[in-house]
């Protein structure tokens, strides 16, 4: 797929409308809405499909890959309560769109993808767009212990259970956001690490993610 990095009035206008759609769906965090309003989502699409880029839908973008639905990205981002400078681990790089949103929120992003072709592609595309997370290829269900601890961890694939290792890699006061359930549907779960041994868990809405495949997952 040939990426074309031109942000025309039509795409800018469509992006503003997307922000309004997300507001109507109760995404209220102004910083998250501003980030969605800034990241050119159409850069992840072939030009033929630019008219699909600002619909609130997931979309196949080649290499057997799907870019997440904007609502889902905004929903998870909002739950992370990112503060500028936060060290964030993202598990499931995929297209890299979620990474761009986290970077716009001021996070330092470590992102890991298990599929080598996706890792290679996203590692190449994002810097062209001006986004520079730290890219890793491997099984993110084990986290990235070498760079732990993290202020926040976001898992963008559905897990059968919360991997214990991820909780270990969180700082005290840190937040994990992870979809947990079976292969078909998952509940969004947030976990606040209150102390080295205590956690507060909140179970939220239902989503459909591709499975988290790995040692500590499916
Ligand atoms: N965050 C992505 C975006 O913004 O486009 C969407 C991610 S997609 C829904 C889920 C990704 O998680 C897939 O690319 C999949 O290959 C990856 N994945 C699944 N299990 C993984 C694992 N154990 N470690 C790292 N990545 C994994």
PDB file of C-alpha atoms and ligand atoms in Angstrom:
ATOM      1  CA  UNK A   1       0.000   0.000   0.000  1.00  0.00           C
ATOM      2  CA  UNK A   2       1.257   3.469  -0.905  1.00  0.00           C
ATOM      3  CA  UNK A   3       0.896   5.965   1.925  1.00  0.00           C
ATOM      4  CA  UNK A   4       0.255   9.557   0.958  1.00  0.00           C
ATOM      5  CA  UNK A   5       0.771  12.230   3.587  1.00  0.00           C
ATOM      6  CA  UNK A   6      -1.409  15.151   2.511  1.00  0.00           C
ATOM      7  CA  UNK A   7      -3.910  16.691   4.903  1.00  0.00           C
ATOM      8  CA  UNK A   8      -6.508  18.544   2.790  1.00  0.00           C
ATOM      9  CA  UNK A   9      -9.464  20.668   3.917  1.00  0.00           C
ATOM     10  CA  UNK A  10     -11.803  17.778   3.189  1.00  0.00           C
ATOM     11  CA  UNK A  11      -9.947  15.436   5.551  1.00  0.00           C
ATOM     12  CA  UNK A  12      -9.539  18.179   8.183  1.00  0.00           C
ATOM     13  CA  UNK A  13     -13.304  18.821   8.060  1.00  0.00           C
ATOM     14  CA  UNK A  14     -14.123  15.119   8.275  1.00  0.00           C
ATOM     15  CA  UNK A  15     -11.823  14.822  11.302  1.00  0.00           C
ATOM     16  CA  UNK A  16     -13.694  17.653  13.075  1.00  0.00           C
ATOM     17  CA  UNK A  17     -16.960  15.804  12.452  1.00  0.00           C
ATOM     18  CA  UNK A  18     -15.470  12.622  13.896  1.00  0.00           C
ATOM     19  CA  UNK A  19     -14.652  14.528  17.093  1.00  0.00           C
ATOM     20  CA  UNK A  20     -18.311  15.612  17.293  1.00  0.00           C
ATOM     21  CA  UNK A  21     -19.460  11.988  16.812  1.00  0.00           C
ATOM     22  CA  UNK A  22     -17.217  10.900  19.702  1.00  0.00           C
ATOM     23  CA  UNK A  23     -18.547  13.723  21.913  1.00  0.00           C
ATOM     24  CA  UNK A  24     -22.073  12.469  21.196  1.00  0.00           C
ATOM     25  CA  UNK A  25     -20.883   9.015  22.311  1.00  0.00           C
ATOM     26  CA  UNK A  26     -19.784  10.489  25.671  1.00  0.00           C
ATOM     27  CA  UNK A  27     -16.063  10.809  25.122  1.00  0.00           C
ATOM     28  CA  UNK A  28     -15.571  13.852  27.335  1.00  0.00           C
ATOM     29  CA  UNK A  29     -11.813  14.158  27.895  1.00  0.00           C
ATOM     30  CA  UNK A  30     -10.836  17.340  26.039  1.00  0.00           C
ATOM     31  CA  UNK A  31      -7.232  16.196  25.600  1.00  0.00           C
ATOM     32  CA  UNK A  32      -8.321  12.910  24.016  1.00  0.00           C
ATOM     33  CA  UNK A  33     -10.750  14.731  21.708  1.00  0.00           C
ATOM     34  CA  UNK A  34      -7.988  17.175  20.731  1.00  0.00           C
ATOM     35  CA  UNK A  35      -5.644  14.269  19.948  1.00  0.00           C
ATOM     36  CA  UNK A  36      -8.274  12.590  17.748  1.00  0.00           C
ATOM     37  CA  UNK A  37      -8.755  15.970  16.066  1.00  0.00           C
ATOM     38  CA  UNK A  38      -5.043  16.173  15.353  1.00  0.00           C
ATOM     39  CA  UNK A  39      -3.885  12.726  14.159  1.00  0.00           C
ATOM     40  CA  UNK A  40      -4.474  12.341  10.380  1.00  0.00           C
ATOM     41  CA  UNK A  41      -6.202   8.941  10.438  1.00  0.00           C
ATOM     42  CA  UNK A  42      -6.432   8.915   6.632  1.00  0.00           C
ATOM     43  CA  UNK A  43      -2.618   8.559   6.470  1.00  0.00           C
ATOM     44  CA  UNK A  44      -3.180   4.923   7.521  1.00  0.00           C
ATOM     45  CA  UNK A  45      -5.465   4.306   4.523  1.00  0.00           C
ATOM     46  CA  UNK A  46      -4.880   3.875   0.833  1.00  0.00           C
ATOM     47  CA  UNK A  47      -6.042   7.089  -0.901  1.00  0.00           C
ATOM     48  CA  UNK A  48      -8.918   5.147  -2.535  1.00  0.00           C
ATOM     49  CA  UNK A  49     -10.434   4.712   0.932  1.00  0.00           C
ATOM     50  CA  UNK A  50      -9.844   8.186   2.391  1.00  0.00           C
ATOM     51  CA  UNK A  51     -13.638   8.667   2.424  1.00  0.00           C
ATOM     52  CA  UNK A  52     -13.792   5.875   5.052  1.00  0.00           C
ATOM     53  CA  UNK A  53     -11.047   7.230   7.304  1.00  0.00           C
ATOM     54  CA  UNK A  54     -13.194   9.473   9.507  1.00  0.00           C
ATOM     55  CA  UNK A  55     -16.156   7.158   9.952  1.00  0.00           C
ATOM     56  CA  UNK A  56     -16.402   5.693  13.436  1.00  0.00           C
ATOM     57  CA  UNK A  57     -15.560   2.200  12.229  1.00  0.00           C
ATOM     58  CA  UNK A  58     -12.652  -0.243  12.288  1.00  0.00           C
ATOM     59  CA  UNK A  59     -11.252  -0.775   8.787  1.00  0.00           C
ATOM     60  CA  UNK A  60      -8.983  -3.326   7.066  1.00  0.00           C
ATOM     61  CA  UNK A  61      -5.852  -1.537   5.907  1.00  0.00           C
ATOM     62  CA  UNK A  62      -3.852  -4.340   4.287  1.00  0.00           C
ATOM     63  CA  UNK A  63      -1.447  -7.027   5.542  1.00  0.00           C
ATOM     64  CA  UNK A  64      -4.471  -8.670   7.207  1.00  0.00           C
ATOM     65  CA  UNK A  65      -4.527  -5.719   9.545  1.00  0.00           C
ATOM     66  CA  UNK A  66      -7.353  -3.575  10.905  1.00  0.00           C
ATOM     67  CA  UNK A  67      -7.150  -0.044  12.243  1.00  0.00           C
ATOM     68  CA  UNK A  68      -9.176   0.184  15.468  1.00  0.00           C
ATOM     69  CA  UNK A  69     -12.483   2.042  15.660  1.00  0.00           C
ATOM     70  CA  UNK A  70     -11.931   5.662  16.777  1.00  0.00           C
ATOM     71  CA  UNK A  71     -14.470   5.252  19.612  1.00  0.00           C
ATOM     72  CA  UNK A  72     -12.518   2.311  21.033  1.00  0.00           C
ATOM     73  CA  UNK A  73      -9.213   4.196  20.801  1.00  0.00           C
ATOM     74  CA  UNK A  74     -10.761   7.257  22.481  1.00  0.00           C
ATOM     75  CA  UNK A  75     -12.464   5.114  25.153  1.00  0.00           C
ATOM     76  CA  UNK A  76      -9.249   3.337  26.164  1.00  0.00           C
ATOM     77  CA  UNK A  77      -7.193   6.546  25.962  1.00  0.00           C
ATOM     78  CA  UNK A  78      -9.650   8.347  28.235  1.00  0.00           C
ATOM     79  CA  UNK A  79      -9.415   5.592  30.861  1.00  0.00           C
ATOM     80  CA  UNK A  80      -5.620   5.924  31.000  1.00  0.00           C
ATOM     81  CA  UNK A  81      -5.754   9.546  32.308  1.00  0.00           C
ATOM     82  CA  UNK A  82      -2.446  10.314  30.567  1.00  0.00           C
ATOM     83  CA  UNK A  83      -0.330  13.079  32.036  1.00  0.00           C
ATOM     84  CA  UNK A  84       2.472  14.596  29.917  1.00  0.00           C
ATOM     85  CA  UNK A  85       5.639  12.573  30.465  1.00  0.00           C
ATOM     86  CA  UNK A  86       3.806   9.375  31.473  1.00  0.00           C
ATOM     87  CA  UNK A  87       5.681   6.239  30.472  1.00  0.00           C
ATOM     88  CA  UNK A  88       3.126   4.077  28.646  1.00  0.00           C
ATOM     89  CA  UNK A  89       3.373   0.481  27.444  1.00  0.00           C
ATOM     90  CA  UNK A  90       1.037  -0.371  24.563  1.00  0.00           C
ATOM     91  CA  UNK A  91       0.540  -4.064  23.794  1.00  0.00           C
ATOM     92  CA  UNK A  92      -0.622  -4.580  20.173  1.00  0.00           C
ATOM     93  CA  UNK A  93       0.924  -1.863  17.984  1.00  0.00           C
ATOM     94  CA  UNK A  94      -1.144  -2.813  14.916  1.00  0.00           C
ATOM     95  CA  UNK A  95      -1.472   0.194  12.621  1.00  0.00           C
ATOM     96  CA  UNK A  96       0.123   2.549  15.146  1.00  0.00           C
ATOM     97  CA  UNK A  97      -2.914   4.866  15.329  1.00  0.00           C
ATOM     98  CA  UNK A  98      -3.356   4.353  19.084  1.00  0.00           C
ATOM     99  CA  UNK A  99       0.366   5.058  19.592  1.00  0.00           C
ATOM    100  CA  UNK A 100      -0.027   8.392  17.777  1.00  0.00           C
ATOM    101  CA  UNK A 101      -2.937   9.367  20.047  1.00  0.00           C
ATOM    102  CA  UNK A 102      -0.882   8.504  23.157  1.00  0.00           C
ATOM    103  CA  UNK A 103       2.058  10.535  21.835  1.00  0.00           C
ATOM    104  CA  UNK A 104      -0.254  13.515  21.179  1.00  0.00           C
ATOM    105  CA  UNK A 105      -1.337  13.222  24.824  1.00  0.00           C
ATOM    106  CA  UNK A 106       2.304  13.747  25.812  1.00  0.00           C
ATOM    107  CA  UNK A 107       3.168  10.156  26.735  1.00  0.00           C
ATOM    108  CA  UNK A 108       6.497   8.432  26.191  1.00  0.00           C
ATOM    109  CA  UNK A 109       5.299   5.319  24.352  1.00  0.00           C
ATOM    110  CA  UNK A 110       6.747   1.789  24.300  1.00  0.00           C
ATOM    111  CA  UNK A 111       4.722  -0.274  21.852  1.00  0.00           C
ATOM    112  CA  UNK A 112       5.019  -4.003  21.131  1.00  0.00           C
ATOM    113  CA  UNK A 113       3.596  -6.076  18.259  1.00  0.00           C
ATOM    114  CA  UNK A 114       3.892  -9.857  17.875  1.00  0.00           C
ATOM    115  CA  UNK A 115       3.440  -9.959  14.081  1.00  0.00           C
ATOM    116  CA  UNK A 116       6.734  -9.120  12.422  1.00  0.00           C
ATOM    117  CA  UNK A 117       5.210  -7.757   9.181  1.00  0.00           C
ATOM    118  CA  UNK A 118       3.042  -5.284  11.125  1.00  0.00           C
ATOM    119  CA  UNK A 119       5.946  -4.311  13.350  1.00  0.00           C
ATOM    120  CA  UNK A 120       8.144  -3.615  10.292  1.00  0.00           C
ATOM    121  CA  UNK A 121       5.457  -1.680   8.477  1.00  0.00           C
ATOM    122  CA  UNK A 122       4.378   0.523  11.390  1.00  0.00           C
ATOM    123  CA  UNK A 123       7.971   1.156  12.439  1.00  0.00           C
ATOM    124  CA  UNK A 124       8.525   2.573   8.945  1.00  0.00           C
ATOM    125  CA  UNK A 125       5.290   4.567   8.547  1.00  0.00           C
ATOM    126  CA  UNK A 126       4.955   6.370  11.901  1.00  0.00           C
ATOM    127  CA  UNK A 127       8.251   8.318  11.744  1.00  0.00           C
ATOM    128  CA  UNK A 128       7.175   9.638   8.305  1.00  0.00           C
ATOM    129  CA  UNK A 129       4.122  11.056  10.048  1.00  0.00           C
ATOM    130  CA  UNK A 130       6.304  12.629  12.741  1.00  0.00           C
ATOM    131  CA  UNK A 131       5.502  10.094  15.483  1.00  0.00           C
ATOM    132  CA  UNK A 132       8.283   8.360  17.386  1.00  0.00           C
ATOM    133  CA  UNK A 133       7.320   5.683  19.884  1.00  0.00           C
ATOM    134  CA  UNK A 134       9.835   2.995  20.900  1.00  0.00           C
ATOM    135  CA  UNK A 135       8.987  -0.056  18.747  1.00  0.00           C
ATOM    136  CA  UNK A 136       9.359  -3.652  19.910  1.00  0.00           C
ATOM    137  CA  UNK A 137       8.587  -6.964  18.222  1.00  0.00           C
ATOM    138  CA  UNK A 138       7.565  -9.899  20.411  1.00  0.00           C
ATOM    139  CA  UNK A 139       5.043 -11.312  22.832  1.00  0.00           C
ATOM    140  CA  UNK A 140       3.602  -8.354  24.727  1.00  0.00           C
ATOM    141  CA  UNK A 141       1.501 -10.573  27.012  1.00  0.00           C
ATOM    142  CA  UNK A 142       4.707 -10.759  29.079  1.00  0.00           C
ATOM    143  CA  UNK A 143       5.114  -6.969  29.003  1.00  0.00           C
ATOM    144  CA  UNK A 144       8.576  -5.513  28.425  1.00  0.00           C
ATOM    145  CA  UNK A 145      10.331  -6.083  31.770  1.00  0.00           C
ATOM    146  CA  UNK A 146      13.576  -4.352  30.626  1.00  0.00           C
ATOM    147  CA  UNK A 147      11.805  -0.979  30.508  1.00  0.00           C
ATOM    148  CA  UNK A 148       9.422  -1.435  33.475  1.00  0.00           C
ATOM    149  CA  UNK A 149       7.938   0.087  35.567  1.00  0.00           C
ATOM    150  CA  UNK A 150       5.290   1.963  33.564  1.00  0.00           C
ATOM    151  CA  UNK A 151       2.849   4.669  34.612  1.00  0.00           C
ATOM    152  CA  UNK A 152       0.198   3.184  32.364  1.00  0.00           C
ATOM    153  CA  UNK A 153      -0.287  -0.034  30.358  1.00  0.00           C
ATOM    154  CA  UNK A 154      -2.843  -0.397  27.545  1.00  0.00           C
ATOM    155  CA  UNK A 155      -3.668  -3.747  25.941  1.00  0.00           C
ATOM    156  CA  UNK A 156      -5.346  -3.457  22.537  1.00  0.00           C
ATOM    157  CA  UNK A 157      -6.197  -7.155  22.095  1.00  0.00           C
ATOM    158  CA  UNK A 158      -8.652  -9.293  24.072  1.00  0.00           C
ATOM    159  CA  UNK A 159      -7.163 -11.318  26.959  1.00  0.00           C
ATOM    160  CA  UNK A 160      -8.690 -14.364  28.727  1.00  0.00           C
ATOM    161  CA  UNK A 161      -7.423 -13.086  32.101  1.00  0.00           C
ATOM    162  CA  UNK A 162      -5.346 -10.174  33.370  1.00  0.00           C
ATOM    163  CA  UNK A 163      -1.691 -11.255  33.004  1.00  0.00           C
ATOM    164  CA  UNK A 164      -0.095 -11.043  36.454  1.00  0.00           C
ATOM    165  CA  UNK A 165       3.243  -9.940  34.920  1.00  0.00           C
ATOM    166  CA  UNK A 166       1.631  -6.758  33.583  1.00  0.00           C
ATOM    167  CA  UNK A 167       0.453  -5.760  37.065  1.00  0.00           C
ATOM    168  CA  UNK A 168       4.004  -6.322  38.327  1.00  0.00           C
ATOM    169  CA  UNK A 169       5.348  -3.931  35.650  1.00  0.00           C
ATOM    170  CA  UNK A 170       3.039  -1.080  36.742  1.00  0.00           C
ATOM    171  CA  UNK A 171       4.193   1.670  39.090  1.00  0.00           C
ATOM    172  CA  UNK A 172       2.219   2.160  42.310  1.00  0.00           C
ATOM    173  CA  UNK A 173      -0.499   4.637  41.311  1.00  0.00           C
ATOM    174  CA  UNK A 174      -0.357   3.274  37.754  1.00  0.00           C
ATOM    175  CA  UNK A 175      -3.309   2.162  35.609  1.00  0.00           C
ATOM    176  CA  UNK A 176      -3.782  -0.894  33.373  1.00  0.00           C
ATOM    177  CA  UNK A 177      -6.541  -0.837  30.739  1.00  0.00           C
ATOM    178  CA  UNK A 178      -7.302  -4.242  29.210  1.00  0.00           C
ATOM    179  CA  UNK A 179     -10.228  -5.956  27.463  1.00  0.00           C
ATOM    180  CA  UNK A 180     -10.924  -9.272  29.245  1.00  0.00           C
ATOM    181  CA  UNK A 181     -13.275 -12.023  28.116  1.00  0.00           C
ATOM    182  CA  UNK A 182     -13.593 -14.856  25.586  1.00  0.00           C
ATOM    183  CA  UNK A 183     -12.646 -14.840  21.881  1.00  0.00           C
ATOM    184  CA  UNK A 184     -15.934 -13.174  20.904  1.00  0.00           C
ATOM    185  CA  UNK A 185     -16.545 -10.351  23.377  1.00  0.00           C
ATOM    186  CA  UNK A 186     -14.666  -8.744  26.202  1.00  0.00           C
ATOM    187  CA  UNK A 187     -15.386  -6.290  29.013  1.00  0.00           C
ATOM    188  CA  UNK A 188     -13.079  -3.300  29.306  1.00  0.00           C
ATOM    189  CA  UNK A 189     -11.321  -3.524  32.652  1.00  0.00           C
ATOM    190  CA  UNK A 190      -9.246  -0.878  34.427  1.00  0.00           C
ATOM    191  CA  UNK A 191      -6.922  -1.764  37.253  1.00  0.00           C
ATOM    192  CA  UNK A 192      -5.416   0.861  39.555  1.00  0.00           C
ATOM    193  CA  UNK A 193      -2.302  -0.306  41.417  1.00  0.00           C
ATOM    194  CA  UNK A 194      -2.926   1.088  44.905  1.00  0.00           C
ATOM    195  CA  UNK A 195       0.170  -0.466  46.525  1.00  0.00           C
ATOM    196  CA  UNK A 196       2.642  -3.263  45.684  1.00  0.00           C
ATOM    197  CA  UNK A 197      -0.012  -5.760  46.793  1.00  0.00           C
ATOM    198  CA  UNK A 198      -3.377  -3.973  46.378  1.00  0.00           C
ATOM    199  CA  UNK A 199      -5.354  -3.320  43.225  1.00  0.00           C
ATOM    200  CA  UNK A 200      -8.709  -1.679  42.473  1.00  0.00           C
ATOM    201  CA  UNK A 201     -10.485  -3.230  39.507  1.00  0.00           C
ATOM    202  CA  UNK A 202     -13.413  -1.718  37.594  1.00  0.00           C
ATOM    203  CA  UNK A 203     -15.320  -3.657  34.909  1.00  0.00           C
ATOM    204  CA  UNK A 204     -16.858  -1.469  32.189  1.00  0.00           C
ATOM    205  CA  UNK A 205     -18.493  -1.827  28.738  1.00  0.00           C
ATOM    206  CA  UNK A 206     -18.420  -4.676  26.222  1.00  0.00           C
ATOM    207  CA  UNK A 207     -16.098  -4.603  23.162  1.00  0.00           C
ATOM    208  CA  UNK A 208     -14.854  -6.954  20.438  1.00  0.00           C
ATOM    209  CA  UNK A 209     -11.087  -7.197  20.055  1.00  0.00           C
ATOM    210  CA  UNK A 210      -8.880  -9.666  18.216  1.00  0.00           C
ATOM    211  CA  UNK A 211      -7.347 -12.123  20.689  1.00  0.00           C
ATOM    212  CA  UNK A 212      -4.178 -11.405  22.636  1.00  0.00           C
ATOM    213  CA  UNK A 213      -2.037 -14.353  21.546  1.00  0.00           C
ATOM    214  CA  UNK A 214       0.912 -15.324  23.698  1.00  0.00           C
ATOM    215  CA  UNK A 215       2.492 -16.932  26.716  1.00  0.00           C
ATOM    216  CA  UNK A 216       0.253 -15.129  29.221  1.00  0.00           C
ATOM    217  CA  UNK A 217      -2.826 -15.138  26.940  1.00  0.00           C
ATOM    218  CA  UNK A 218      -4.620 -17.349  24.403  1.00  0.00           C
TER     219      UNK A 218
HETATM  220  N1  LIG B   1      -3.582  -0.486  18.642  1.00  0.00           N
HETATM  221  C1  LIG B   1      -3.802  -0.852  17.262  1.00  0.00           C
HETATM  222  C2  LIG B   1      -4.115   0.342  16.392  1.00  0.00           C
HETATM  223  O1  LIG B   1      -4.120   1.454  16.894  1.00  0.00           O
HETATM  224  O2  LIG B   1      -4.344   0.134  15.193  1.00  0.00           O
HETATM  225  C3  LIG B   1      -4.850  -1.891  17.069  1.00  0.00           C
HETATM  226  C4  LIG B   1      -4.425  -3.184  17.572  1.00  0.00           C
HETATM  227  S1  LIG B   1      -5.228  -4.610  16.912  1.00  0.00           S
HETATM  228  C5  LIG B   1      -6.865  -4.443  17.485  1.00  0.00           C
HETATM  229  C6  LIG B   1      -4.483  -5.807  18.000  1.00  0.00           C
HETATM  230  C7  LIG B   1      -3.030  -6.098  17.728  1.00  0.00           C
HETATM  231  O3  LIG B   1      -2.506  -6.855  18.794  1.00  0.00           O
HETATM  232  C8  LIG B   1      -2.815  -6.927  16.472  1.00  0.00           C
HETATM  233  O4  LIG B   1      -1.941  -6.232  15.619  1.00  0.00           O
HETATM  234  C9  LIG B   1      -2.189  -8.216  16.996  1.00  0.00           C
HETATM  235  O5  LIG B   1      -1.235  -8.762  16.117  1.00  0.00           O
HETATM  236  C10 LIG B   1      -1.537  -7.733  18.268  1.00  0.00           C
HETATM  237  N2  LIG B   1      -1.263  -8.759  19.288  1.00  0.00           N
HETATM  238  C11 LIG B   1      -1.998  -9.842  19.639  1.00  0.00           C
HETATM  239  N3  LIG B   1      -1.389 -10.527  20.618  1.00  0.00           N
HETATM  240  C12 LIG B   1      -0.223  -9.871  20.906  1.00  0.00           C
HETATM  241  C13 LIG B   1       0.848 -10.090  21.823  1.00  0.00           C
HETATM  242  N4  LIG B   1       0.878 -11.128  22.672  1.00  0.00           N
HETATM  243  N5  LIG B   1       1.869  -9.196  21.828  1.00  0.00           N
HETATM  244  C14 LIG B   1       1.883  -8.120  20.975  1.00  0.00           C
HETATM  245  N6  LIG B   1       0.902  -7.874  20.096  1.00  0.00           N
HETATM  246  C15 LIG B   1      -0.146  -8.727  20.052  1.00  0.00           C
END
